[in-house]
JSON list of C-alpha atoms and ligand atoms in Angstrom, two decimals:
[
{"chain": "A", "resi": 1, "resn": "MET", "atom": "CA", "xyz": [-1.69, -3.70, 17.61]},
{"chain": "A", "resi": 2, "resn": "SER", "atom": "CA", "xyz": [-4.10, -3.06, 15.48]},
{"chain": "A", "resi": 3, "resn": "GLU", "atom": "CA", "xyz": [-8.09, -3.97, 16.03]},
{"chain": "A", "resi": 4, "resn": "GLU", "atom": "CA", "xyz": [-9.60, -7.23, 14.79]},
{"chain": "A", "resi": 5, "resn": "THR", "atom": "CA", "xyz": [-12.06, -6.84, 11.60]},
{"chain": "A", "resi": 6, "resn": "VAL", "atom": "CA", "xyz": [-14.48, -8.25, 9.91]},
{"chain": "A", "resi": 7, "resn": "PHE", "atom": "CA", "xyz": [-12.15, -8.66, 6.55]},
{"chain": "A", "resi": 8, "resn": "ASP", "atom": "CA", "xyz": [-9.42, -10.15, 9.58]},
{"chain": "A", "resi": 9, "resn": "GLN", "atom": "CA", "xyz": [-12.20, -13.27, 10.49]},
{"chain": "A", "resi": 10, "resn": "ILE", "atom": "CA", "xyz": [-13.30, -13.83, 6.63]},
{"chain": "A", "resi": 11, "resn": "LEU", "atom": "CA", "xyz": [-9.16, -14.48, 5.14]},
{"chain": "A", "resi": 12, "resn": "SER", "atom": "CA", "xyz": [-8.87, -16.89, 9.06]},
{"chain": "A", "resi": 13, "resn": "GLY", "atom": "CA", "xyz": [-11.70, -18.39, 7.31]},
{"chain": "A", "resi": 14, "resn": "GLY", "atom": "CA", "xyz": [-13.85, -16.88, 10.62]},
{"chain": "A", "resi": 15, "resn": "ILE", "atom": "CA", "xyz": [-16.57, -15.87, 9.01]},
{"chain": "A", "resi": 16, "resn": "SER", "atom": "CA", "xyz": [-17.82, -16.43, 5.21]},
{"chain": "A", "resi": 17, "resn": "ALA", "atom": "CA", "xyz": [-17.29, -14.52, 2.66]},
{"chain": "A", "resi": 18, "resn": "ASP", "atom": "CA", "xyz": [-18.10, -15.49, -1.20]},
{"chain": "A", "resi": 19, "resn": "ILE", "atom": "CA", "xyz": [-14.69, -15.21, -2.10]},
{"chain": "A", "resi": 20, "resn": "VAL", "atom": "CA", "xyz": [-14.85, -14.50, -5.94]},
{"chain": "A", "resi": 21, "resn": "TYR", "atom": "CA", "xyz": [-10.67, -14.61, -6.67]},
{"chain": "A", "resi": 22, "resn": "GLU", "atom": "CA", "xyz": [-7.48, -15.09, -4.42]},
{"chain": "A", "resi": 23, "resn": "ASP", "atom": "CA", "xyz": [-4.01, -15.30, -5.14]},
{"chain": "A", "resi": 24, "resn": "GLU", "atom": "CA", "xyz": [-0.46, -14.73, -3.59]},
{"chain": "A", "resi": 25, "resn": "HIS", "atom": "CA", "xyz": [-1.26, -11.26, -2.19]},
{"chain": "A", "resi": 26, "resn": "CYS", "atom": "CA", "xyz": [-4.96, -10.81, -2.42]},
{"chain": "A", "resi": 27, "resn": "VAL", "atom": "CA", "xyz": [-8.36, -11.83, -1.32]},
{"chain": "A", "resi": 28, "resn": "ALA", "atom": "CA", "xyz": [-11.79, -10.32, -3.78]},
{"chain": "A", "resi": 29, "resn": "PHE", "atom": "CA", "xyz": [-15.48, -11.25, -1.52]},
{"chain": "A", "resi": 30, "resn": "ARG", "atom": "CA", "xyz": [-18.53, -9.88, -2.80]},
{"chain": "A", "resi": 31, "resn": "ASP", "atom": "CA", "xyz": [-19.82, -6.07, -0.25]},
{"chain": "A", "resi": 32, "resn": "ILE", "atom": "CA", "xyz": [-22.61, -7.61, 1.31]},
{"chain": "A", "resi": 33, "resn": "ASN", "atom": "CA", "xyz": [-24.44, -5.50, 0.61]},
{"chain": "A", "resi": 34, "resn": "PRO", "atom": "CA", "xyz": [-23.52, -3.57, -2.52]},
{"chain": "A", "resi": 35, "resn": "GLN", "atom": "CA", "xyz": [-24.33, -0.73, -4.44]},
{"chain": "A", "resi": 36, "resn": "ALA", "atom": "CA", "xyz": [-24.21, -1.58, -7.39]},
{"chain": "A", "resi": 37, "resn": "PRO", "atom": "CA", "xyz": [-24.75, -5.45, -9.60]},
{"chain": "A", "resi": 38, "resn": "VAL", "atom": "CA", "xyz": [-20.30, -6.15, -9.29]},
{"chain": "A", "resi": 39, "resn": "HIS", "atom": "CA", "xyz": [-19.85, -4.22, -5.59]},
{"chain": "A", "resi": 40, "resn": "ILE", "atom": "CA", "xyz": [-16.30, -6.57, -4.82]},
{"chain": "A", "resi": 41, "resn": "LEU", "atom": "CA", "xyz": [-13.92, -5.50, -1.95]},
{"chain": "A", "resi": 42, "resn": "ILE", "atom": "CA", "xyz": [-10.34, -6.75, -2.57]},
{"chain": "A", "resi": 43, "resn": "ILE", "atom": "CA", "xyz": [-8.50, -6.50, 0.28]},
{"chain": "A", "resi": 44, "resn": "PRO", "atom": "CA", "xyz": [-4.82, -7.52, 0.65]},
{"chain": "A", "resi": 45, "resn": "ARG", "atom": "CA", "xyz": [-3.29, -11.11, 2.64]},
{"chain": "A", "resi": 46, "resn": "ARG", "atom": "CA", "xyz": [-0.95, -8.43, 4.31]},
{"chain": "A", "resi": 47, "resn": "LYS", "atom": "CA", "xyz": [-2.79, -6.46, 6.04]},
{"chain": "A", "resi": 48, "resn": "ILE", "atom": "CA", "xyz": [-2.70, -2.55, 6.62]},
{"chain": "A", "resi": 49, "resn": "THR", "atom": "CA", "xyz": [-5.80, -0.46, 8.23]},
{"chain": "A", "resi": 50, "resn": "GLY", "atom": "CA", "xyz": [-6.44, 2.18, 5.59]},
{"chain": "A", "resi": 51, "resn": "LEU", "atom": "CA", "xyz": [-4.95, 3.73, 2.96]},
{"chain": "A", "resi": 52, "resn": "GLN", "atom": "CA", "xyz": [-3.26, 6.27, 5.13]},
{"chain": "A", "resi": 53, "resn": "ALA", "atom": "CA", "xyz": [-1.52, 4.71, 6.82]},
{"chain": "A", "resi": 54, "resn": "VAL", "atom": "CA", "xyz": [0.48, 2.63, 3.79]},
{"chain": "A", "resi": 55, "resn": "GLU", "atom": "CA", "xyz": [4.31, 3.05, 3.73]},
{"chain": "A", "resi": 56, "resn": "PRO", "atom": "CA", "xyz": [6.29, 3.18, 0.46]},
{"chain": "A", "resi": 57, "resn": "ALA", "atom": "CA", "xyz": [7.41, -0.60, 1.41]},
{"chain": "A", "resi": 58, "resn": "ASP", "atom": "CA", "xyz": [3.95, -1.11, 0.90]},
{"chain": "A", "resi": 59, "resn": "THR", "atom": "CA", "xyz": [3.68, 0.74, -2.77]},
{"chain": "A", "resi": 60, "resn": "GLY", "atom": "CA", "xyz": [3.94, -2.60, -4.83]},
{"chain": "A", "resi": 61, "resn": "LEU", "atom": "CA", "xyz": [1.56, -4.49, -2.50]},
{"chain": "A", "resi": 62, "resn": "LEU", "atom": "CA", "xyz": [-0.98, -0.93, -3.49]},
{"chain": "A", "resi": 63, "resn": "GLY", "atom": "CA", "xyz": [0.10, -2.45, -7.52]},
{"chain": "A", "resi": 64, "resn": "GLN", "atom": "CA", "xyz": [-0.85, -6.13, -6.79]},
{"chain": "A", "resi": 65, "resn": "LEU", "atom": "CA", "xyz": [-3.45, -5.62, -4.68]},
{"chain": "A", "resi": 66, "resn": "MET", "atom": "CA", "xyz": [-5.28, -2.44, -8.67]},
{"chain": "A", "resi": 67, "resn": "ALA", "atom": "CA", "xyz": [-3.49, -5.57, -10.77]},
{"chain": "A", "resi": 68, "resn": "ALA", "atom": "CA", "xyz": [-6.39, -7.48, -8.74]},
{"chain": "A", "resi": 69, "resn": "ALA", "atom": "CA", "xyz": [-9.29, -5.47, -9.05]},
{"chain": "A", "resi": 70, "resn": "CYS", "atom": "CA", "xyz": [-8.56, -5.55, -12.87]},
{"chain": "A", "resi": 71, "resn": "ALA", "atom": "CA", "xyz": [-8.78, -9.56, -13.19]},
{"chain": "A", "resi": 72, "resn": "VAL", "atom": "CA", "xyz": [-12.63, -9.29, -11.13]},
{"chain": "A", "resi": 73, "resn": "ALA", "atom": "CA", "xyz": [-14.06, -7.12, -13.38]},
{"chain": "A", "resi": 74, "resn": "GLY", "atom": "CA", "xyz": [-12.53, -9.06, -16.41]},
{"chain": "A", "resi": 75, "resn": "GLN", "atom": "CA", "xyz": [-14.10, -11.41, -14.43]},
{"chain": "A", "resi": 76, "resn": "GLU", "atom": "CA", "xyz": [-17.60, -10.99, -13.73]},
{"chain": "A", "resi": 77, "resn": "GLY", "atom": "CA", "xyz": [-17.79, -9.36, -17.82]},
{"chain": "A", "resi": 78, "resn": "ILE", "atom": "CA", "xyz": [-17.88, -5.93, -17.56]},
{"chain": "A", "resi": 79, "resn": "ARG", "atom": "CA", "xyz": [-13.34, -4.44, -17.81]},
{"chain": "A", "resi": 80, "resn": "GLU", "atom": "CA", "xyz": [-13.94, -3.86, -21.25]},
{"chain": "A", "resi": 81, "resn": "SER", "atom": "CA", "xyz": [-17.97, -1.44, -19.98]},
{"chain": "A", "resi": 82, "resn": "GLY", "atom": "CA", "xyz": [-16.66, 0.15, -17.16]},
{"chain": "A", "resi": 83, "resn": "PHE", "atom": "CA", "xyz": [-16.26, -0.05, -13.51]},
{"chain": "A", "resi": 84, "resn": "ARG", "atom": "CA", "xyz": [-15.16, 1.91, -10.05]},
{"chain": "A", "resi": 85, "resn": "CYS", "atom": "CA", "xyz": [-12.16, 1.11, -8.21]},
{"chain": "A", "resi": 86, "resn": "VAL", "atom": "CA", "xyz": [-12.92, 3.29, -4.69]},
{"chain": "A", "resi": 87, "resn": "ILE", "atom": "CA", "xyz": [-10.39, 2.44, -0.98]},
{"chain": "A", "resi": 88, "resn": "ASN", "atom": "CA", "xyz": [-12.69, 4.95, 1.29]},
{"chain": "A", "resi": 89, "resn": "ALA", "atom": "CA", "xyz": [-9.64, 6.07, 4.42]},
{"chain": "A", "resi": 90, "resn": "GLY", "atom": "CA", "xyz": [-9.94, 7.53, 7.39]},
{"chain": "A", "resi": 91, "resn": "ALA", "atom": "CA", "xyz": [-13.35, 9.09, 8.71]},
{"chain": "A", "resi": 92, "resn": "GLN", "atom": "CA", "xyz": [-13.88, 12.03, 6.21]},
{"chain": "A", "resi": 93, "resn": "GLY", "atom": "CA", "xyz": [-13.69, 9.14, 3.35]},
{"chain": "A", "resi": 94, "resn": "GLY", "atom": "CA", "xyz": [-17.03, 6.75, 4.39]},
{"chain": "A", "resi": 95, "resn": "GLN", "atom": "CA", "xyz": [-14.17, 3.99, 5.80]},
{"chain": "A", "resi": 96, "resn": "GLU", "atom": "CA", "xyz": [-16.28, 1.57, 8.05]},
{"chain": "A", "resi": 97, "resn": "VAL", "atom": "CA", "xyz": [-13.56, -1.17, 8.82]},
{"chain": "A", "resi": 98, "resn": "PRO", "atom": "CA", "xyz": [-9.97, -0.24, 9.18]},
{"chain": "A", "resi": 99, "resn": "TYR", "atom": "CA", "xyz": [-8.62, -2.68, 6.99]},
{"chain": "A", "resi": 100, "resn": "LEU", "atom": "CA", "xyz": [-7.83, -1.80, 3.53]},
{"chain": "A", "resi": 101, "resn": "HIS", "atom": "CA", "xyz": [-10.29, -2.47, 1.14]},
{"chain": "A", "resi": 102, "resn": "VAL", "atom": "CA", "xyz": [-10.49, -1.66, -2.41]},
{"chain": "A", "resi": 103, "resn": "HIS", "atom": "CA", "xyz": [-13.93, -1.82, -3.51]},
{"chain": "A", "resi": 104, "resn": "LEU", "atom": "CA", "xyz": [-14.77, -2.49, -7.12]},
{"chain": "A", "resi": 105, "resn": "LEU", "atom": "CA", "xyz": [-17.77, -1.11, -9.02]},
{"chain": "A", "resi": 106, "resn": "GLY", "atom": "CA", "xyz": [-19.33, -1.41, -11.91]},
{"chain": "A", "resi": 107, "resn": "GLY", "atom": "CA", "xyz": [-22.49, -3.11, -14.16]},
{"chain": "A", "resi": 108, "resn": "ARG", "atom": "CA", "xyz": [-24.14, -0.20, -14.12]},
{"chain": "A", "resi": 109, "resn": "GLN", "atom": "CA", "xyz": [-23.81, 3.54, -15.41]},
{"chain": "A", "resi": 110, "resn": "LEU", "atom": "CA", "xyz": [-21.74, 4.79, -12.40]},
{"chain": "A", "resi": 111, "resn": "GLY", "atom": "CA", "xyz": [-22.51, 9.01, -11.28]},
{"chain": "A", "resi": 112, "resn": "TRP", "atom": "CA", "xyz": [-20.12, 11.71, -10.72]},
{"chain": "A", "resi": 113, "resn": "PRO", "atom": "CA", "xyz": [-19.21, 13.08, -7.90]},
{"chain": "A", "resi": 114, "resn": "PRO", "atom": "CA", "xyz": [-19.62, 10.68, -5.96]},
{"chain": "A", "resi": 115, "resn": "GLY", "atom": "CA", "xyz": [-22.01, 11.90, -2.58]},
{"chain": "B", "resi": 1, "resn": "5GP", "atom": "P1", "xyz": [-15.20, 1.02, 4.47]},
{"chain": "B", "resi": 1, "resn": "5GP", "atom": "O1", "xyz": [-16.99, 1.60, 4.08]},
{"chain": "B", "resi": 1, "resn": "5GP", "atom": "O2", "xyz": [-14.69, 0.88, 4.94]},
{"chain": "B", "resi": 1, "resn": "5GP", "atom": "O3", "xyz": [-15.01, 1.76, 2.98]},
{"chain": "B", "resi": 1, "resn": "5GP", "atom": "O4", "xyz": [-16.94, -0.42, 3.32]},
{"chain": "B", "resi": 1, "resn": "5GP", "atom": "C1", "xyz": [-17.01, -1.05, 4.23]},
{"chain": "B", "resi": 1, "resn": "5GP", "atom": "C2", "xyz": [-17.81, -2.31, 3.39]},
{"chain": "B", "resi": 1, "resn": "5GP", "atom": "O5", "xyz": [-17.19, -3.78, 3.58]},
{"chain": "B", "resi": 1, "resn": "5GP", "atom": "C3", "xyz": [-19.29, -1.92, 2.78]},
{"chain": "B", "resi": 1, "resn": "5GP", "atom": "O6", "xyz": [-19.39, -1.37, 1.60]},
{"chain": "B", "resi": 1, "resn": "5GP", "atom": "C4", "xyz": [-19.75, -2.78, 4.21]},
{"chain": "B", "resi": 1, "resn": "5GP", "atom": "O7", "xyz": [-20.28, -2.96, 3.03]},
{"chain": "B", "resi": 1, "resn": "5GP", "atom": "C5", "xyz": [-19.26, -4.03, 3.92]},
{"chain": "B", "resi": 1, "resn": "5GP", "atom": "N1", "xyz": [-19.21, -4.96, 4.25]},
{"chain": "B", "resi": 1, "resn": "5GP", "atom": "C6", "xyz": [-18.99, -4.99, 6.41]},
{"chain": "B", "resi": 1, "resn": "5GP", "atom": "N2", "xyz": [-19.56, -6.14, 7.20]},
{"chain": "B", "resi": 1, "resn": "5GP", "atom": "C7", "xyz": [-18.68, -6.76, 6.21]},
{"chain": "B", "resi": 1, "resn": "5GP", "atom": "C8", "xyz": [-18.66, -8.51, 5.69]},
{"chain": "B", "resi": 1, "resn": "5GP", "atom": "O8", "xyz": [-19.57, -9.37, 7.37]},
{"chain": "B", "resi": 1, "resn": "5GP", "atom": "N3", "xyz": [-19.16, -9.14, 5.11]},
{"chain": "B", "resi": 1, "resn": "5GP", "atom": "C9", "xyz": [-19.25, -8.87, 3.03]},
{"chain": "B", "resi": 1, "resn": "5GP", "atom": "N4", "xyz": [-19.09, -9.51, 2.17]},
{"chain": "B", "resi": 1, "resn": "5GP", "atom": "N5", "xyz": [-18.52, -7.08, 3.63]},
{"chain": "B", "resi": 1, "resn": "5GP", "atom": "C10", "xyz": [-18.98, -6.36, 4.44]}
]
């Protein structure tokens, strides 16, 4: 069984978070250490440890995550101005929390390439 993460605890209510969106498949909350005026994390209710662990049966859930990110961008007023979705996968990808999550970033001009 995979280790319990802070995101498991946010889902179970053990740790509080500023939840901005919920649906049947996904939950979104503000990042505790925002890197942009809008920095929200979208996670699936069904745990997957990361993009590197995705299987063919998970493709629908990945679509739900991206659709949720776009809905949250609309809620936050950045759907038209532009935003970025990032998934860090594994150690060299910069993933710190082993629970699949999409970073939604926006509200300022974002640079490229990322670090
Ligand atoms: P990763 O590096 O795994 O892609 O991103 C993990 C993100 O989770 C980081 O941006 C970090 O600031 C955020 N984070 C870590 N712990 C907490 C927490 O307890 N609450 C919230 N809201 N965000 C967290």
